[in-house]
CSV table of C-alpha atoms in Angstrom, one decimal:
chain,number,residue,atom,x,y,z
A,1,UNK,CA,-6.7,9.1,-12.2
A,2,UNK,CA,-7.4,12.7,-12.9
A,3,UNK,CA,-8.5,14.7,-16.0
A,4,UNK,CA,-6.4,17.7,-16.9
A,5,UNK,CA,-8.4,20.9,-16.8
A,6,UNK,CA,-5.8,22.7,-19.0
A,7,UNK,CA,-2.6,22.3,-20.9
A,8,UNK,CA,0.5,21.5,-18.9
A,9,UNK,CA,3.9,19.8,-19.0
A,10,UNK,CA,4.7,16.9,-16.7
A,11,UNK,CA,8.3,15.6,-16.7
A,12,UNK,CA,8.8,17.2,-20.1
A,13,UNK,CA,5.6,15.6,-21.6
A,14,UNK,CA,2.8,17.7,-22.9
A,15,UNK,CA,-0.6,17.2,-21.3
A,16,UNK,CA,-3.7,18.6,-23.1
A,17,UNK,CA,-7.0,19.6,-21.5
A,18,UNK,CA,-9.1,16.5,-21.1
A,19,UNK,CA,-6.1,14.1,-21.0
A,20,UNK,CA,-6.3,11.4,-18.3
A,21,UNK,CA,-3.3,11.5,-15.9
A,22,UNK,CA,-2.6,8.5,-13.7
A,23,UNK,CA,-0.5,8.7,-10.6
A,24,UNK,CA,0.7,5.1,-9.9
A,25,UNK,CA,0.9,4.3,-6.2
A,26,UNK,CA,2.9,1.2,-7.1
A,27,UNK,CA,5.6,3.3,-8.8
A,28,UNK,CA,5.5,6.1,-6.2
A,29,UNK,CA,5.7,3.7,-3.3
A,30,UNK,CA,8.9,2.2,-4.8
A,31,UNK,CA,10.6,5.4,-6.1
A,32,UNK,CA,14.2,5.9,-5.1
A,33,UNK,CA,13.6,9.6,-4.7
A,34,UNK,CA,11.4,9.0,-1.7
A,35,UNK,CA,12.6,5.8,-0.1
A,36,UNK,CA,15.8,4.2,1.0
A,37,UNK,CA,15.8,0.6,-0.1
A,38,UNK,CA,12.4,1.2,-1.9
A,39,UNK,CA,11.6,-2.5,-2.6
A,40,UNK,CA,12.4,-3.8,0.9
A,41,UNK,CA,9.7,-4.7,3.4
A,42,UNK,CA,10.6,-2.2,6.2
A,43,UNK,CA,7.5,-1.4,8.4
A,44,UNK,CA,9.8,0.5,10.8
A,45,UNK,CA,10.3,3.2,8.2
A,46,UNK,CA,7.0,4.6,9.4
A,47,UNK,CA,7.9,4.4,13.1
A,48,UNK,CA,7.1,7.7,14.8
A,49,UNK,CA,4.8,8.9,12.1
A,50,UNK,CA,1.2,9.0,13.2
A,51,UNK,CA,-0.1,9.7,9.7
A,52,UNK,CA,2.5,8.9,7.1
A,53,UNK,CA,0.0,9.3,4.2
A,54,UNK,CA,-0.2,13.0,5.1
A,55,UNK,CA,3.4,13.6,6.2
A,56,UNK,CA,5.3,11.7,3.4
A,57,UNK,CA,4.8,13.0,-0.2
A,58,UNK,CA,5.7,9.6,-1.7
A,59,UNK,CA,3.1,7.6,0.3
A,60,UNK,CA,-0.5,7.6,-0.9
A,61,UNK,CA,-2.2,4.3,0.2
A,62,UNK,CA,-5.5,6.1,0.5
A,63,UNK,CA,-5.1,8.6,-2.4
A,64,UNK,CA,-4.5,12.2,-1.8
A,65,UNK,CA,-6.1,15.7,-1.8
A,66,UNK,CA,-9.8,16.4,-1.8
A,67,UNK,CA,-10.7,12.9,-3.1
A,68,UNK,CA,-8.8,11.0,-0.4
A,69,UNK,CA,-10.5,7.7,0.5
A,70,UNK,CA,-13.5,8.3,2.7
A,71,UNK,CA,-12.9,5.0,4.4
A,72,UNK,CA,-9.3,5.8,5.6
A,73,UNK,CA,-10.0,6.0,9.3
A,74,UNK,CA,-12.5,3.1,9.3
A,75,UNK,CA,-10.0,0.9,7.4
A,76,UNK,CA,-7.2,1.7,9.8
A,77,UNK,CA,-9.3,1.2,12.9
A,78,UNK,CA,-10.8,-2.1,11.6
A,79,UNK,CA,-7.3,-3.4,10.6
A,80,UNK,CA,-5.9,-2.7,14.1
A,81,UNK,CA,-8.8,-4.4,15.8
A,82,UNK,CA,-8.8,-7.5,13.6
A,83,UNK,CA,-5.1,-7.9,13.7
A,84,UNK,CA,-4.9,-7.4,17.5
A,85,UNK,CA,-7.6,-10.1,18.0
A,86,UNK,CA,-6.0,-12.6,15.5
A,87,UNK,CA,-2.4,-12.1,16.8
A,88,UNK,CA,-3.5,-12.4,20.4
A,89,UNK,CA,-5.0,-15.8,19.7
A,90,UNK,CA,-3.1,-17.4,16.8
A,91,UNK,CA,0.3,-17.9,15.4
A,92,UNK,CA,0.0,-17.4,11.6
A,93,UNK,CA,2.5,-19.1,9.2
A,94,UNK,CA,2.6,-19.4,5.5
A,95,UNK,CA,2.3,-23.0,4.3
A,96,UNK,CA,5.1,-23.8,1.8
A,97,UNK,CA,8.3,-22.0,0.8
A,98,UNK,CA,7.2,-20.4,-2.5
A,99,UNK,CA,7.6,-16.6,-2.2
A,100,UNK,CA,4.6,-14.4,-2.6
A,101,UNK,CA,5.3,-11.8,-5.3
A,102,UNK,CA,3.2,-8.6,-5.3
A,103,UNK,CA,1.5,-7.7,-8.6
A,104,UNK,CA,0.7,-4.0,-9.1
A,105,UNK,CA,-2.8,-3.4,-10.6
A,106,UNK,CA,-5.3,-0.9,-9.4
A,107,UNK,CA,-4.5,-2.4,-6.0
A,108,UNK,CA,-1.7,-4.6,-5.1
A,109,UNK,CA,-2.4,-8.4,-5.0
A,110,UNK,CA,-0.3,-11.5,-4.6
A,111,UNK,CA,0.8,-13.5,-7.7
A,112,UNK,CA,-1.1,-16.6,-6.2
A,113,UNK,CA,-3.3,-17.3,-3.2
A,114,UNK,CA,-1.0,-18.4,-0.5
A,115,UNK,CA,-2.2,-20.9,2.1
A,116,UNK,CA,-1.8,-20.0,5.8
A,117,UNK,CA,-1.8,-22.1,8.9
A,118,UNK,CA,-3.4,-20.8,12.1
A,119,UNK,CA,-2.3,-22.3,15.4
A,120,UNK,CA,-4.1,-21.4,18.5
A,121,UNK,CA,-1.7,-20.0,21.1
């Protein structure tokens, strides 16, 4: 969320100084202008991009600009280390067949808490 410092127009809508403007990562990350098959789970779409949050205008998982998340590099490093350790030791499967539906809020969360089964490899 940002506060407008002066009057402007965004997509034909008037914005006054002091108005709050929200950029929804949920909408942006699924916008057909930026993505082929925008709602499909396709991790390979980022293949060959070392920092897609900088190179792709429609991808802002850590925010953007001067207020980008200060924990960006730590979060990515931590995720890689944790996933590497888990996947090297366990096979992870979802218990049950009910699909997990993402719910867009401030962050994205599942529609229910799925149960997982860990099997030591």
